[in-house]
Coordinates of C-alpha atoms and ligand atoms in Angstrom, one line a residue:
Chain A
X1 CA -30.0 -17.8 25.9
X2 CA -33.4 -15.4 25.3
X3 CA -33.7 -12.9 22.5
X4 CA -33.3 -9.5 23.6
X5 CA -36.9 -8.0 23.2
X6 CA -37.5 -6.6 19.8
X7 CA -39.4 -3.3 21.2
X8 CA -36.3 -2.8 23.5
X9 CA -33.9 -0.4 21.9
X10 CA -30.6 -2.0 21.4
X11 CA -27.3 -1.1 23.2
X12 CA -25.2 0.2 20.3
X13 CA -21.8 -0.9 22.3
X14 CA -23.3 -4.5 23.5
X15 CA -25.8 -6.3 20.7
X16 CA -26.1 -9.7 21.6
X17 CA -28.3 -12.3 19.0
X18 CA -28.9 -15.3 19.6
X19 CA -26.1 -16.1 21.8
X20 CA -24.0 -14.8 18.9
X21 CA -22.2 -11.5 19.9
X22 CA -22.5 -9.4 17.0
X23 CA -19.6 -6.8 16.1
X24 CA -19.8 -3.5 18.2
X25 CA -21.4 -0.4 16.3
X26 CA -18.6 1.8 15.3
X27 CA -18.1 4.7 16.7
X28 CA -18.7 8.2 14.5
X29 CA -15.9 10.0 16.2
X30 CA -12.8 8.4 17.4
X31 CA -9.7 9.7 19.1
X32 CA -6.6 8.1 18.6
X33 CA -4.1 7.8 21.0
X34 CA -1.3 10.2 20.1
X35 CA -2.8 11.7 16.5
X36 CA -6.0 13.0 15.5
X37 CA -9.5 12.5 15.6
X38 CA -11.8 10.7 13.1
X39 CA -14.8 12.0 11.9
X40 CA -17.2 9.6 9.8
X41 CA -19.5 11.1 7.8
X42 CA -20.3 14.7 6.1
X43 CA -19.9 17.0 8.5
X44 CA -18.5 20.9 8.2
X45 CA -16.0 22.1 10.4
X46 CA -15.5 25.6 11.7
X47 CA -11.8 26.4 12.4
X48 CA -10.3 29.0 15.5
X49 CA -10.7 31.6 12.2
X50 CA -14.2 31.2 11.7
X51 CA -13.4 29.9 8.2
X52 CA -15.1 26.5 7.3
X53 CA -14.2 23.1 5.9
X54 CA -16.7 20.7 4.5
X55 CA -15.7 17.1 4.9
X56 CA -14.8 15.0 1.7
X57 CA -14.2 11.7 2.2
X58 CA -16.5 9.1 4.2
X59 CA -13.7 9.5 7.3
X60 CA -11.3 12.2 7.8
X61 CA -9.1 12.8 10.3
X62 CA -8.9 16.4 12.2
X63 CA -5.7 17.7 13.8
X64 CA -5.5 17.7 17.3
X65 CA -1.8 18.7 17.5
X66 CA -2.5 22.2 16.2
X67 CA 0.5 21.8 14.2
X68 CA -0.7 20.3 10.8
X69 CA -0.2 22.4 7.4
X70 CA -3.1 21.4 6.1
X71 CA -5.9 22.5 9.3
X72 CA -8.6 21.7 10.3
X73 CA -7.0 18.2 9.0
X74 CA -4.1 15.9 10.0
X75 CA -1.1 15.9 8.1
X76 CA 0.7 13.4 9.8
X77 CA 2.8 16.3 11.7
X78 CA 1.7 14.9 15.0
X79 CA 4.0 12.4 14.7
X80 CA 6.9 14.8 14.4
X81 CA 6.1 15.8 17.6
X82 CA 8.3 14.5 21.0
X83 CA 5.7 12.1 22.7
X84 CA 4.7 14.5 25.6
X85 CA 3.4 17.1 22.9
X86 CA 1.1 14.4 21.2
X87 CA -2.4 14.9 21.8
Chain B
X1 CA -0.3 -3.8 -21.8
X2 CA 1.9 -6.3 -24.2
X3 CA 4.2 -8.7 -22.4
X4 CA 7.7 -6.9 -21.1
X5 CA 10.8 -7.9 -22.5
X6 CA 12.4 -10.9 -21.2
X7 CA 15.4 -10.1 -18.8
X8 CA 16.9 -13.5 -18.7
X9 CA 16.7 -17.2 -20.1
X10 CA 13.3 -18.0 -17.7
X11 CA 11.7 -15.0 -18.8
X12 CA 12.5 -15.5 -22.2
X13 CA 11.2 -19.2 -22.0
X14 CA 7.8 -18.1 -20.0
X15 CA 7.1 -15.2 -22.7
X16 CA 7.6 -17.6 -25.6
X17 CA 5.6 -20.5 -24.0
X18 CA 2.9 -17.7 -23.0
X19 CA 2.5 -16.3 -26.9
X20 CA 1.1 -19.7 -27.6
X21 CA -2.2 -21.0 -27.3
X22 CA -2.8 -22.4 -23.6
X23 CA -2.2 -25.9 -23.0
X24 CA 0.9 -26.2 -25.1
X25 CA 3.1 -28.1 -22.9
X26 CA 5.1 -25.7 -21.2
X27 CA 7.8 -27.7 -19.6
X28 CA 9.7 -24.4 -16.6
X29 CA 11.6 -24.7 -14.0
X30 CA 12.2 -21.5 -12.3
X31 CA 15.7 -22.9 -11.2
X32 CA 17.0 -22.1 -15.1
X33 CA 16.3 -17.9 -14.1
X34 CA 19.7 -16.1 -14.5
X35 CA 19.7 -13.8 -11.7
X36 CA 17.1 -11.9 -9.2
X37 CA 16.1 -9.8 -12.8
X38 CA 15.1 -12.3 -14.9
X39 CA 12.7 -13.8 -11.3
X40 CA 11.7 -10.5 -10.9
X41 CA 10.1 -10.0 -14.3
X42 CA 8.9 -13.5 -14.9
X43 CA 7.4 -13.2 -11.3
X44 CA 5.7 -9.8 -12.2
X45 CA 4.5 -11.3 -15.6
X46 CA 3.0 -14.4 -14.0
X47 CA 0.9 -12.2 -11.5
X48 CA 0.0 -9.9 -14.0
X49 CA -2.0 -12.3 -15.4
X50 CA -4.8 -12.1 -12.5
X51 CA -4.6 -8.4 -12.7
X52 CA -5.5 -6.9 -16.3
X53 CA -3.6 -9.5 -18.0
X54 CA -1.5 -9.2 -21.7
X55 CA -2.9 -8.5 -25.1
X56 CA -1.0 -10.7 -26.5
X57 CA -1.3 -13.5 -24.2
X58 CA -4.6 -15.8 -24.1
X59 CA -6.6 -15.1 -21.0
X60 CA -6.6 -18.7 -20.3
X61 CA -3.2 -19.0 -18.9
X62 CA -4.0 -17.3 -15.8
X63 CA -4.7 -20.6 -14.4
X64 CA -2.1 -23.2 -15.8
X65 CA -0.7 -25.5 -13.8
X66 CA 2.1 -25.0 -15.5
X67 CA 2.6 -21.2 -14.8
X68 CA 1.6 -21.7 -11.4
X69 CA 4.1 -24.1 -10.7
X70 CA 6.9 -21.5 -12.1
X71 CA 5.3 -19.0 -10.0
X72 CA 5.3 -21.3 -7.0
X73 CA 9.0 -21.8 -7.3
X74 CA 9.8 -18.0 -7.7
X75 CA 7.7 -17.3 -4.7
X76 CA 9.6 -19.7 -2.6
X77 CA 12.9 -17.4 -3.6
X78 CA 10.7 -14.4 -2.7
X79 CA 9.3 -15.7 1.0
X80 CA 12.6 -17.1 2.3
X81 CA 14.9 -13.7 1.1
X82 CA 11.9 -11.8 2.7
X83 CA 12.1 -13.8 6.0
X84 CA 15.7 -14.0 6.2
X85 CA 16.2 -10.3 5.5
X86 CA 13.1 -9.8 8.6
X87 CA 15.2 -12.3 10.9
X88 CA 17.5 -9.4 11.3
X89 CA 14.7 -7.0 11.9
X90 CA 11.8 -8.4 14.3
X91 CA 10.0 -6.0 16.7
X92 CA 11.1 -6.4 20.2
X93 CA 7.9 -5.9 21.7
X94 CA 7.8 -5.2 25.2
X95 CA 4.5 -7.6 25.3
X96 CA 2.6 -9.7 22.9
X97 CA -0.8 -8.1 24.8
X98 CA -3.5 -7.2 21.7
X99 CA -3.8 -3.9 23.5
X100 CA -0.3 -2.7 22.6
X101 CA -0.4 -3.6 18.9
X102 CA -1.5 -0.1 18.0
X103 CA 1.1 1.3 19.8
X104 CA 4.0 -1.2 18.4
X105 CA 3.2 -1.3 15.2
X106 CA 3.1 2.4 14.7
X107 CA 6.7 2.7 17.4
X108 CA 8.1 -0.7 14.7
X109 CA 7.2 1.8 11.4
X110 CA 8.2 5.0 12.9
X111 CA 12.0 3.4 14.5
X112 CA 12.7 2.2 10.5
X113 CA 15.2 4.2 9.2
X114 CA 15.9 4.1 5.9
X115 CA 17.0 6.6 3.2
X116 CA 14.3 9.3 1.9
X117 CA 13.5 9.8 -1.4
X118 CA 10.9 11.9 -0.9
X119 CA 13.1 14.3 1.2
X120 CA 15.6 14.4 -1.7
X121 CA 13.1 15.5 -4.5
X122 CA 11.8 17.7 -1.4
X123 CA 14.7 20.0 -1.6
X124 CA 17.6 18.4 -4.8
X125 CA 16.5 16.7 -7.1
X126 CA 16.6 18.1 -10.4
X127 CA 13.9 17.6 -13.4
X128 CA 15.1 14.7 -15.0
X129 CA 15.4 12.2 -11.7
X130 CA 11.9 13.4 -10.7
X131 CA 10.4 12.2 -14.4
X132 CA 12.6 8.8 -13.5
X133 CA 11.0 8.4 -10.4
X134 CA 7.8 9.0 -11.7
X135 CA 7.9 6.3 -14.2
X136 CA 9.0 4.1 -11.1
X137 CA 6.8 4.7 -9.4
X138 CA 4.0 4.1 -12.0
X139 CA 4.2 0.8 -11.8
X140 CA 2.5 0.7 -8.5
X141 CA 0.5 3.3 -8.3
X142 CA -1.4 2.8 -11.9
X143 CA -3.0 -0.1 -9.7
X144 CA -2.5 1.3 -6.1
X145 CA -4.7 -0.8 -3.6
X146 CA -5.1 -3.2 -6.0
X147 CA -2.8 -6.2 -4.0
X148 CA -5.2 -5.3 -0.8
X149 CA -8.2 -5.7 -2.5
X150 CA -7.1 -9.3 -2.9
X151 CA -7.4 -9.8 0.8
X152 CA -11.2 -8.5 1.2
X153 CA -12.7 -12.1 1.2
X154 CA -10.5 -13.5 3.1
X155 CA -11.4 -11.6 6.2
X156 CA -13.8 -11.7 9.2
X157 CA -16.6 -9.4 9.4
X158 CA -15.3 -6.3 11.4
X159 CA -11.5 -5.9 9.6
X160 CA -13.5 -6.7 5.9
X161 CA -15.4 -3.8 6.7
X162 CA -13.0 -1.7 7.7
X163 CA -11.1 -2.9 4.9
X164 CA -13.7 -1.8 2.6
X165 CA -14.2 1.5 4.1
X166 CA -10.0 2.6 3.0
X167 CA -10.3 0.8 0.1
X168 CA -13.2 2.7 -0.7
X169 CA -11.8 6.1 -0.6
X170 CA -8.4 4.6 -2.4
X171 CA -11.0 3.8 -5.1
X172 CA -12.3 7.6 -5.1
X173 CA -15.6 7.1 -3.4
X174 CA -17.4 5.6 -6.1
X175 CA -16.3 8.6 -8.0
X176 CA -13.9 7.4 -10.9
X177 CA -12.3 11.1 -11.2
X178 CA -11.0 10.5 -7.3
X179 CA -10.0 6.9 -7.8
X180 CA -6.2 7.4 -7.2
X181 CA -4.7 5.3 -9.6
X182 CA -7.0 7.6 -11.6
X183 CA -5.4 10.6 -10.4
X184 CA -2.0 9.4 -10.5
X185 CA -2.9 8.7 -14.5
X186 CA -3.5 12.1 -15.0
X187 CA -0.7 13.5 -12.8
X188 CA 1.1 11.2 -15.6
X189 CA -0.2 12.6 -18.7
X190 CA -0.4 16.6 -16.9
X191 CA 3.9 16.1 -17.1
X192 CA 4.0 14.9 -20.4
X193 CA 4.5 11.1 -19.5
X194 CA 2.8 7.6 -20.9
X195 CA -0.7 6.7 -18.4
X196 CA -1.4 3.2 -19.6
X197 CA -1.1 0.5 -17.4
X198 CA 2.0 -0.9 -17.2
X199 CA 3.6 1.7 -19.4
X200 CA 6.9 2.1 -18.0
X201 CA 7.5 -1.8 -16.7
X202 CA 10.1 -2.2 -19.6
X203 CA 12.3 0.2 -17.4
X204 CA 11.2 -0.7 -14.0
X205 CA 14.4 -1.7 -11.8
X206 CA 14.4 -4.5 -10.0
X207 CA 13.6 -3.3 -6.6
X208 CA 10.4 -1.5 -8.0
X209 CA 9.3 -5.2 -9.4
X210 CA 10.1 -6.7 -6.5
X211 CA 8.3 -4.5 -4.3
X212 CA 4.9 -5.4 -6.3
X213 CA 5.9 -8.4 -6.5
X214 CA 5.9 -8.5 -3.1
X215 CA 2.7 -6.8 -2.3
X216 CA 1.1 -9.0 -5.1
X217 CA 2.8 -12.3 -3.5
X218 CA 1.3 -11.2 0.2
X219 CA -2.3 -10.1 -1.5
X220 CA -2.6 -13.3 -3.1
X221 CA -1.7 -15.7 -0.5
X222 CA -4.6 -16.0 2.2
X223 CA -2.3 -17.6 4.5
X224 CA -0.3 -14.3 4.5
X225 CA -3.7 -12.4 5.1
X226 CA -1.9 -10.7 8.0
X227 CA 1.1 -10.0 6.1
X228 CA -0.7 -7.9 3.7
X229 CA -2.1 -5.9 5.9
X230 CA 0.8 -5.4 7.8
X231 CA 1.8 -4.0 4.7
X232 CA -1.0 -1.6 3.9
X233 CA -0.5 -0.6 7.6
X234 CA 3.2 0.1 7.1
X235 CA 2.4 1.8 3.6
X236 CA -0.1 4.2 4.8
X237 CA 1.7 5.6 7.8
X238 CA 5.0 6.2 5.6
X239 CA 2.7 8.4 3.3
X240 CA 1.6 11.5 4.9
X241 CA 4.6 13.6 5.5
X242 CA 6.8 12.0 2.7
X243 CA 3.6 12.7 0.4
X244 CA 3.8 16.1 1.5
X245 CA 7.7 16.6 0.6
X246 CA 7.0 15.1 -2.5
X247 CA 4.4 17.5 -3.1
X248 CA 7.0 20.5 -2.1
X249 CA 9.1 19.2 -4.3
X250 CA 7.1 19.5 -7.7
X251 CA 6.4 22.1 -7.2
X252 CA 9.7 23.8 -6.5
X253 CA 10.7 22.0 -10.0
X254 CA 7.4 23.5 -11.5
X255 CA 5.8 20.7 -12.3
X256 CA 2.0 20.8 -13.3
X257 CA -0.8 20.9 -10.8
X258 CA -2.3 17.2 -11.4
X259 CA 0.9 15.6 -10.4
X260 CA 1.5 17.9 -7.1
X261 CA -2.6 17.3 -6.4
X262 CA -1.6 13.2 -6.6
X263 CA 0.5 14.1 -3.5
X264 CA -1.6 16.3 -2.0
X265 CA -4.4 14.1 -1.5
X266 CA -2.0 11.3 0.0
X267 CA -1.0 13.8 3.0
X268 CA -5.0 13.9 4.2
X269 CA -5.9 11.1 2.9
X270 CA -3.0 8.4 4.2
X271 CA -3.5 10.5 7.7
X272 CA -6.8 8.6 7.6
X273 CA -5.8 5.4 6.7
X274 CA -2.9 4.8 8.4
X275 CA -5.2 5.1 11.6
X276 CA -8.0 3.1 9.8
X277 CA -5.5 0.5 9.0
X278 CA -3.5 -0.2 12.3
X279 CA -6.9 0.6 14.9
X280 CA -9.6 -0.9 12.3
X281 CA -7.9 -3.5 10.4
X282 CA -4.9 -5.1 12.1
X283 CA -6.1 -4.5 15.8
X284 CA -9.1 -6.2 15.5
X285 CA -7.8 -9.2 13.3
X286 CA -5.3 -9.9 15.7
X287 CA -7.7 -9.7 18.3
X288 CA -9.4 -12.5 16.4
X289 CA -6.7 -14.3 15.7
X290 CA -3.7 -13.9 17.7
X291 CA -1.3 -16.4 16.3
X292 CA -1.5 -13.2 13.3
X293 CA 0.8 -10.9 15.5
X294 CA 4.1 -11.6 13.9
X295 CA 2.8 -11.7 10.3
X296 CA 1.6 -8.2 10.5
X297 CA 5.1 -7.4 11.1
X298 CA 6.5 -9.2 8.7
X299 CA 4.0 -7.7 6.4
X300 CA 5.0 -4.2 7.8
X301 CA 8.6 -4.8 7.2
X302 CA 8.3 -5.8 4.0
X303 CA 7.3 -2.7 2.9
X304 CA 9.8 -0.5 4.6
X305 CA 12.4 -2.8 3.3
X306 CA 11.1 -2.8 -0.3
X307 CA 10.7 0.7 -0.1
X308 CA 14.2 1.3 1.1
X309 CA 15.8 -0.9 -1.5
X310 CA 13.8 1.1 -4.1
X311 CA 14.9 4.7 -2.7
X312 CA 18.3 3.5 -2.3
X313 CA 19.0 1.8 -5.5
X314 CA 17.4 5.2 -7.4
X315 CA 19.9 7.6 -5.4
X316 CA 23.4 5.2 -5.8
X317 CA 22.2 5.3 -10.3
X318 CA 22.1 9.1 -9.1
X319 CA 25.5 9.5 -7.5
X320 CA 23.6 10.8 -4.0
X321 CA 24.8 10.0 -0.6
X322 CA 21.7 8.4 1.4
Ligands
FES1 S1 -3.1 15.4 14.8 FE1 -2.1 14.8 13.0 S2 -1.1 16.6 12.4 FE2 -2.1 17.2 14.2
FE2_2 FE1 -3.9 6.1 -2.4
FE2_3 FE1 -4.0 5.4 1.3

């Protein structure tokens, strides 16, 4: 099996070395099935208000339901919800 | 912390043998314990000892033989009450396909029905059951996350990093004022209650030592890797909205803003978790290791029965229908 060039930029989703697949680049943003989305890293968020929201923690999770308490964050609400109103 | 009082003739042999100096010949058989309070207590003892340990027991005596065998013999009681009692409970899972586990394990946790304490303090309980449950509840949360950190090593690269990355906001981010146990310390002392470690283990009932013992027994164990984090899995996504009735609840009783905040941060920061830990932690492991599947329910169960018993033991001292 031959090295993948080292002036070719690596594919983030498929790094192969050395025959040996190493474990996929995680993604920044992630959408769960059914609840919210996760955000790594500092970011600041700018609600439907205008008002923002500075992340705090290295992932957070932002509502997708529309029906958390505690927007732009989950809450855990979306799982209040019947199925078909799950994000 | 000093050693709890003995609830029974095996506790009350363990606590004397462990007051001496290690490698006095400690001859225990865990068969002598009265009942499921005095194996509670010597159980909770006997893993304390890899945890922050006794001042008045000799640091040594974390790894006897001798206490390890006791152990060993309460925590065959433990594992065969735990699987009997999940017999009656096993997911019936449509397929055993990896891509499904997300999906089942959050359907297994959200189809348990059990009574809510957090719903009670929510919107009845009065001042005095709320300080009880505190004190309760202490006994976890004054080392919250610590049974899961047990399992880091044990793991393969992508769920030990995931692993890491909860773990690492339950521990505050590197910043000791967030660390939770941290915050639940202060939440302690804000409503005029002991914050040492330990402090209320004299009065913990048995389903609150059984439940760490529990999540101490799975942490500790690599071949029931799975089952702890089955359990975190389980623990996480029963947090959010209870933590936020909780939360409701203090402060209808007017209790002081550190102990509200303590639940606060559980309803953002358990929405997290509970996705890091099904998606990020069990997914994947399973994906590695598929003959996992059933322990990460087992380890799921265990927590929503522990937690039950808990909740439902509290309300029947209480008088309240659950
Ligand atoms: S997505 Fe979780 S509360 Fe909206
Ligand atoms: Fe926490
Ligand atoms: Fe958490």
């Amino acid at each position: 099996m031959s090295a993948q060039p080292a002036d070719q930029p690596a594919d983030p989703t498929s790094d192969v070395t050395a025959g040996r697949p190493v474990v996929e680049e995680r993604p920044t943003i992630v959408m769960c099935p059914e609840g919210p989305m996760l955000l790594r890293g500092d970011a600041v968020i700018e609600d439907a208000e205008g008002n923002r929201h500075r992340t705090t923690r290295p992932v957070s999770a932002v509502c997708r339901c529309n029906k958390s308490a505690t927007k732009p964050w989950c809450d855990g609400t979306h799982k209040l919800l019947p199925k078909k109103l799950r994000p | 912390m000093l050693l709890p009082k003995a609830r029974g003739t095996l506790s009350e042999q363990l606590f004397t043998a462990l007051r001496e100096e290690p490698g006095t010949a400690v001859v225990l058989d865990a068969a002598v314990a009265d009942d499921a309070e005095d194996r509670a207590i010597a159980l909770w003892a006997s893993y304390e000892l890899h945890y922050r340990g006794f001042e008045d027991v000799d640091d040594r005596w974390e790894w006897s033989p001798d206490v390890l065998r006791v152990r060993a013999g309460l925590e065959e009681v433990l594992e065969s009450e735990l699987r009997e009692r999940y017999d009656a409970h096993r997911p019936e899972r449509t397929s055993d396909r990896v891509e499904d586990l997300a999906k089942d394990l959050f359907d297994y946790i959200a189809a348990h029905d059990g009574p809510s304490m957090a719903r009670y303090v929510q919107t009845d309980a009065t001042e005095a059951q709320t300080m009880e449950l505190l004190r309760q509840k202490s006994v976890y949360h004054l080392k919250e996350a610590d049974p899961s950190a047990w399992v880091v090593p044990r793991l393969p690269t992508g769920p030990k990093a995931a692993l890491m990355e909860l773990q690492f906001d339950e521990y505050g981010d590197g910043n000791p004022a967030r660390l939770h146990q941290h915050l639940f310390e202060r939440g302690l002392e804000a409503a005029g209650l002991r914050s040492e470690y330990g402090a209320y283990v004299d009065e913990a009932t048995v389903p609150v030592l059984e439940s760490n013992n529990v999540q101490s027994f799975l942490g500790l164990h690599r071949r029931l890797r799975a089952a702890s984090l089955g359990h975190l899995a389980a623990f996480e996504a029963t947090s959010s909205i209870p933590s936020r009735r909780m939360a409701q609840g203090l402060e209808r009783l007017g209790f002081p803003d550190e102990i509200v905040e303590y639940y606060r941060e559980h309803v953002e920061a358990d929405a997290v978790h509970e996705q890091l830990a099904v998606r990020d932690i069990c997914v994947p492991l399973v994906e590695m290791e598929p003959t996992l599947a059933d322990d990460v329910f087992l380890g799921a169960f265990a927590c929503l029965d522990t937690e039950d018993r808990q909740a439902r033991d509290l309300l029947e001292r209480w008088g309240v229908d659950a």
